[in-house]
Amino acid sequence: MKDISIIAVGGYDEVGRNMTAIRVGKDILVMDMGVRLDRVQIHEDTNVECMHSSDLISMGAIPNDSIMSNVDGRVRAIACTHGHLDHIGAISKLAHRYKAPIVATPFTADLIDQEIKSEKIFRVNNPLIAMSAGKRYQITEDLELEFIRVQHSIVDCVFAALHTPKGAIVYANDFKIDRSPTLGEAPDFSRLRQLGREGVLALITETTNAGISGKTPSEQIAKDLVWDVLTGTEETKSGVLVTTFSSHIARIRAIIEAARKMGRKPVLLGRSMEKYWNTAVRTGYAEKSNDLFVCGRRKNVDKALKRIMSEGKHKYLPIMTGHQGETGATLSRVAGGETDYLVESGDRVIFSAGIIPQPMNISNRHIVETKLKMRGARIYDNVHVSGHACREDHWELLRMINPEHVIPSHGNLVSHGQYLQIAEETGYSLGTNVHLVRNGQELIIN
Ligand SMILES: [Zn+2]
């Protein structure tokens, strides 16, 4: 029988730059190739297309895949579970080193295609295969990849199950257990339970929110929060600005619906807002609409803001980039008085996002909020729920699919430790069937 190992390439010492290789005999499936956003000071509005992979590796910004040359095997396929940059952002820098197709769901594949096309240094010619949730891809004679529908803070997210002769290896990066999503369907629980009955050899799981008690609230709750803040007020004549994750199509749709309820025209502002919204329209997750303005380029954003000022702020609901206070994003420029949109006393600014807890974000966000407050704006903070599973969601997944081995990933030692506690409470034991691995290590599981 062929031996099976899990190679932790990136994302095992940190949140970000995810890359995991699963080796079955001499055949390898690579899961995700992501960037670590805070290391290149990029967010949704910046790109690293002009940087070389070796520089990015030495900065710790992308996975150090040099360890792959010591692994005895050949990469047969690369698969990505969703379109966040910490899962697909290094494809354009690393994928060309492997002669293997890239498999992803249609929305994710479209984003990967854009990443590849905007790359300035490397030519990535790997075939790109769009495969929907519920479908399978034959990698070799005895290896098959299956996508299983799940929910997260971006549409078209899946678990990847690699079917091997010794059972399935499930890669669960990232997910939330959301039974009432506002876009797309709930996770495919019946398939997951079935997998559990058939036999899951290993689960590789994210640990981002493993330290947070309880369950992650459904996106429906976030929608209610957004609607409550936007429509539940007597202050209907003031200017209102909303900022959120531009890749969070479900959330943006909820904000757009609320705008219509308020009798205001929704306007999407910022380069990444345009990018993700157009991708959603192309892949059927959003509809083209005549009463929705989408402006990406700075010139067009500024023109739209000027028009809003001249026609009346109360007629519009601008939805913009800049929830982390990113310099150069639309909200920062508005707060700094760099556009024609005048923030006045009593205008409301809604952050439909939490602060990603990095010192740089905390500081940038503080600056933007202070500038807005100095102009008299009212701030509505954290109108948001997370897209990552919390403690009881992790416990539930373990019980549902009952894996033989568990490998915490997408986190640091702290979040892995927090996950370990959940696993031990569920009957696993460290070193026997739950394994802590660090970047650069290969774990032989069978
Ligand atoms: Zn994600």
Tab-separated table of C-alpha atoms in Angstrom, residues 31-32 79-84 87-88 103-105 108 147 150 154-160 171-174:
chain	number	residue	atom	x	y	z
A	31	MET	CA	-4.162	22.663	-1.639
A	32	ASP	CA	-4.148	26.483	-1.847
A	79	ALA	CA	-6.879	22.934	-5.844
A	80	CYS	CA	-8.181	26.065	-4.121
A	81	THR	CA	-11.182	26.071	-1.807
A	82	HIS	CA	-12.212	29.732	-2.130
A	83	GLY	CA	-11.167	33.074	-3.556
A	84	HIS	CA	-9.608	34.872	-0.572
A	87	HIS	CA	-5.676	30.993	-0.450
A	88	ILE	CA	-5.152	32.034	-4.093
A	103	VAL	CA	-9.030	23.197	-9.941
A	104	ALA	CA	-11.438	25.624	-8.250
A	105	THR	CA	-15.143	26.495	-8.164
A	108	THR	CA	-12.796	31.175	-7.379
A	147	PHE	CA	-15.728	19.561	-3.762
A	150	VAL	CA	-19.818	24.894	2.589
A	154	ILE	CA	-17.034	34.633	0.246
A	155	VAL	CA	-19.311	32.799	-2.176
A	156	ASP	CA	-18.645	29.427	-3.802
A	157	CYS	CA	-16.494	28.109	-0.932
A	158	VAL	CA	-15.971	24.347	-0.645
A	159	PHE	CA	-14.316	21.647	1.384
A	160	ALA	CA	-11.974	19.553	-0.734
A	171	TYR	CA	-9.336	19.920	3.675
A	172	ALA	CA	-11.547	22.419	5.541
A	173	ASN	CA	-9.980	25.823	4.956
A	174	ASP	CA	-12.025	28.072	5.567
